[in-house]
Amino acid sequence: AQTVTQSQPEMSVQEAETVTLSCTYDTSENNYYLFWYKQPPSRQMILVIRQEAYKQQNATENRFSVNFQKAAKSFSLKISDSQLGDTAMYFCAFRAGGSEKLVFGKGTKLTVNP
Amino acid sequence: EAGVAQSPRYKIIEKRQSVAFWCNPISGHATLYWYQQILGQGPKLLIQFQNNGVVDDSQLPKDRFSAERLKGVDSTLKIQPAKLEDSAVYLCASSVGQGYQETQYFGPGTRLLVL
């Protein structure tokens, strides 16, 4: 069974600075996808960024980028130029290829301070 | 485009009572998911539907939880009887696309408190 571990329950960052959220996973699959989801307070969860395991190039979406280390089974999220609206729970998630089932970590609560 | 709709948003019940949650996915999305998110944890998949058929219900406590999607559109999740440990947010999601492009869109959730 796949597991996803987020070792940082809470983090904080100053507005305009950069922060990195950690995620590790365990799987025996060769084909899989990794995701970061954002869940703002009292609002619905939205997809931030995704990465396919076969792609060596790290995914980027505007201020969000990932550092995917396949051998280490690590998938960290970097948020550049942090904004107050980035305050949220961030969940790392795994999906095996050929499956639509998402396995989530426990989340990291990120607070961006003015 | 309207998002995933869920109701009610909040529900408080006594243990051993019954409760039902409703979800209307994004129009045209064939796949629908129900997740349970206990405080301090990530969402856990309870059941996945493809149209009106069940794809995965391996983590659904079938002695008390049931779900249906009779016409392949909206869905209902029921708990009967509820236990204290069922207190959680119940998230509904629907998806479009396949493989790498498959994206799950989440609803606002129903927050359940069992007293």
PDB file of C-alpha atoms in Angstrom, chain A residues 2-106:
ATOM      1  CA  GLN A   2       1.112   3.514  -0.722  1.00  0.00           C
ATOM      2  CA  THR A   3       1.785   5.973   2.081  1.00  0.00           C
ATOM      3  CA  VAL A   4       2.396   9.705   2.028  1.00  0.00           C
ATOM      4  CA  THR A   5       4.207  11.484   4.852  1.00  0.00           C
ATOM      5  CA  GLN A   6       4.274  15.205   5.533  1.00  0.00           C
ATOM      6  CA  SER A   7       6.647  15.781   8.437  1.00  0.00           C
ATOM      7  CA  GLN A   8       5.858  19.456   9.028  1.00  0.00           C
ATOM      8  CA  PRO A   9       2.486  19.886  10.759  1.00  0.00           C
ATOM      9  CA  GLU A  10       2.792  23.683  10.723  1.00  0.00           C
ATOM     10  CA  MET A  11       4.959  26.283   9.034  1.00  0.00           C
ATOM     11  CA  SER A  12       4.993  30.032   8.779  1.00  0.00           C
ATOM     12  CA  VAL A  13       6.625  32.465   6.395  1.00  0.00           C
ATOM     13  CA  GLN A  14       6.789  36.214   5.951  1.00  0.00           C
ATOM     14  CA  GLU A  15       4.970  37.765   3.047  1.00  0.00           C
ATOM     15  CA  ALA A  16       7.131  37.922  -0.121  1.00  0.00           C
ATOM     16  CA  GLU A  17       9.553  35.263   1.145  1.00  0.00           C
ATOM     17  CA  THR A  18      10.019  31.706  -0.070  1.00  0.00           C
ATOM     18  CA  VAL A  19       8.939  28.565   1.771  1.00  0.00           C
ATOM     19  CA  THR A  20       9.362  24.863   1.062  1.00  0.00           C
ATOM     20  CA  LEU A  21       6.957  22.173   2.217  1.00  0.00           C
ATOM     21  CA  SER A  22       8.213  18.603   2.453  1.00  0.00           C
ATOM     22  CA  CYS A  23       6.587  15.367   1.359  1.00  0.00           C
ATOM     23  CA  THR A  24       7.878  11.821   1.127  1.00  0.00           C
ATOM     24  CA  TYR A  25       6.037   8.777  -0.140  1.00  0.00           C
ATOM     25  CA  ASP A  26       6.432   5.046  -0.268  1.00  0.00           C
ATOM     26  CA  THR A  27       5.395   2.912  -3.217  1.00  0.00           C
ATOM     27  CA  SER A  28       6.483  -0.047  -5.280  1.00  0.00           C
ATOM     28  CA  GLU A  29       4.805   1.356  -8.387  1.00  0.00           C
ATOM     29  CA  ASN A  30       6.874   2.603 -11.306  1.00  0.00           C
ATOM     30  CA  ASN A  31       4.141   4.694 -12.894  1.00  0.00           C
ATOM     31  CA  TYR A  32       2.436   7.228 -10.662  1.00  0.00           C
ATOM     32  CA  TYR A  33       1.477  10.851 -10.211  1.00  0.00           C
ATOM     33  CA  LEU A  34       2.060  13.265  -7.361  1.00  0.00           C
ATOM     34  CA  PHE A  35      -0.007  16.276  -6.423  1.00  0.00           C
ATOM     35  CA  TRP A  36      -0.112  19.221  -4.080  1.00  0.00           C
ATOM     36  CA  TYR A  37      -3.560  20.398  -3.024  1.00  0.00           C
ATOM     37  CA  LYS A  38      -4.398  23.611  -1.158  1.00  0.00           C
ATOM     38  CA  GLN A  39      -7.288  23.829   1.314  1.00  0.00           C
ATOM     39  CA  PRO A  40      -7.871  27.439   2.489  1.00  0.00           C
ATOM     40  CA  PRO A  41      -9.731  27.977   5.771  1.00  0.00           C
ATOM     41  CA  SER A  42     -13.424  27.120   5.299  1.00  0.00           C
ATOM     42  CA  ARG A  43     -12.970  26.838   1.557  1.00  0.00           C
ATOM     43  CA  GLN A  44     -12.746  23.942  -0.806  1.00  0.00           C
ATOM     44  CA  MET A  45      -9.654  22.044  -1.793  1.00  0.00           C
ATOM     45  CA  ILE A  46      -8.032  22.985  -5.081  1.00  0.00           C
ATOM     46  CA  LEU A  47      -5.206  21.480  -7.098  1.00  0.00           C
ATOM     47  CA  VAL A  48      -1.982  23.490  -6.986  1.00  0.00           C
ATOM     48  CA  ILE A  49       0.442  21.442  -9.048  1.00  0.00           C
ATOM     49  CA  ARG A  50       0.995  17.918 -10.354  1.00  0.00           C
ATOM     50  CA  GLN A  51       3.994  15.815 -11.405  1.00  0.00           C
ATOM     51  CA  GLU A  52       4.229  12.621 -13.419  1.00  0.00           C
ATOM     52  CA  ALA A  53       6.848  10.189 -12.164  1.00  0.00           C
ATOM     53  CA  TYR A  54       8.270   9.580 -15.639  1.00  0.00           C
ATOM     54  CA  LYS A  55       8.937  13.246 -16.240  1.00  0.00           C
ATOM     55  CA  GLN A  56      12.362  14.310 -15.035  1.00  0.00           C
ATOM     56  CA  GLN A  57      11.639  17.999 -15.342  1.00  0.00           C
ATOM     57  CA  ASN A  58      10.173  19.514 -12.203  1.00  0.00           C
ATOM     58  CA  ALA A  59       6.698  21.007 -12.636  1.00  0.00           C
ATOM     59  CA  THR A  60       6.117  24.723 -12.177  1.00  0.00           C
ATOM     60  CA  GLU A  61       2.928  26.779 -11.966  1.00  0.00           C
ATOM     61  CA  ASN A  62       3.623  30.482 -11.590  1.00  0.00           C
ATOM     62  CA  ARG A  63       4.960  30.960  -8.019  1.00  0.00           C
ATOM     63  CA  PHE A  64       4.660  27.250  -7.226  1.00  0.00           C
ATOM     64  CA  SER A  65       7.297  24.690  -8.147  1.00  0.00           C
ATOM     65  CA  VAL A  66       8.237  21.211  -7.031  1.00  0.00           C
ATOM     66  CA  ASN A  67      11.487  19.405  -6.349  1.00  0.00           C
ATOM     67  CA  PHE A  68      10.848  15.808  -7.378  1.00  0.00           C
ATOM     68  CA  GLN A  69      13.540  13.354  -6.292  1.00  0.00           C
ATOM     69  CA  LYS A  70      12.323   9.970  -7.513  1.00  0.00           C
ATOM     70  CA  ALA A  71      15.108   7.865  -6.028  1.00  0.00           C
ATOM     71  CA  ALA A  72      14.606   9.462  -2.631  1.00  0.00           C
ATOM     72  CA  LYS A  73      10.796   9.337  -3.026  1.00  0.00           C
ATOM     73  CA  SER A  74      10.625  12.993  -2.146  1.00  0.00           C
ATOM     74  CA  PHE A  75       8.267  15.619  -3.557  1.00  0.00           C
ATOM     75  CA  SER A  76       8.611  19.060  -2.001  1.00  0.00           C
ATOM     76  CA  LEU A  77       6.636  22.198  -2.846  1.00  0.00           C
ATOM     77  CA  LYS A  78       8.315  25.586  -3.088  1.00  0.00           C
ATOM     78  CA  ILE A  79       6.206  28.720  -2.880  1.00  0.00           C
ATOM     79  CA  SER A  80       8.013  31.850  -4.015  1.00  0.00           C
ATOM     80  CA  ASP A  81       6.978  35.418  -3.203  1.00  0.00           C
ATOM     81  CA  SER A  82       4.491  34.182  -0.595  1.00  0.00           C
ATOM     82  CA  GLN A  83       1.188  36.019  -0.434  1.00  0.00           C
ATOM     83  CA  LEU A  84      -1.362  36.306   2.355  1.00  0.00           C
ATOM     84  CA  GLY A  85      -3.767  34.289   0.223  1.00  0.00           C
ATOM     85  CA  ASP A  86      -1.378  31.339   0.336  1.00  0.00           C
ATOM     86  CA  THR A  87      -2.381  30.759   3.968  1.00  0.00           C
ATOM     87  CA  ALA A  88      -3.968  27.296   3.918  1.00  0.00           C
ATOM     88  CA  MET A  89      -3.530  23.608   4.614  1.00  0.00           C
ATOM     89  CA  TYR A  90      -1.395  21.979   1.961  1.00  0.00           C
ATOM     90  CA  PHE A  91      -1.795  18.292   1.209  1.00  0.00           C
ATOM     91  CA  CYS A  92       0.580  16.100  -0.731  1.00  0.00           C
ATOM     92  CA  ALA A  93      -1.158  13.277  -2.588  1.00  0.00           C
ATOM     93  CA  PHE A  94      -0.162  10.165  -4.549  1.00  0.00           C
ATOM     94  CA  ARG A  95      -2.007   8.370  -7.332  1.00  0.00           C
ATOM     95  CA  ALA A  96      -0.818   5.162  -8.938  1.00  0.00           C
ATOM     96  CA  GLY A  97      -0.923   4.995 -12.711  1.00  0.00           C
ATOM     97  CA  GLY A  98      -4.049   3.217 -13.900  1.00  0.00           C
ATOM     98  CA  SER A  99      -5.885   4.174 -10.710  1.00  0.00           C
ATOM     99  CA  GLU A 100      -7.878   7.270  -9.847  1.00  0.00           C
ATOM    100  CA  LYS A 101      -7.556   6.806  -6.091  1.00  0.00           C
ATOM    101  CA  LEU A 102      -5.731   9.618  -4.302  1.00  0.00           C
ATOM    102  CA  VAL A 103      -3.767   8.870  -1.130  1.00  0.00           C
ATOM    103  CA  PHE A 104      -3.213  11.997   0.944  1.00  0.00           C
ATOM    104  CA  GLY A 105      -0.702  12.985   3.583  1.00  0.00           C
ATOM    105  CA  LYS A 106      -1.803  14.561   6.855  1.00  0.00           C
TER     106      LYS A 106
END
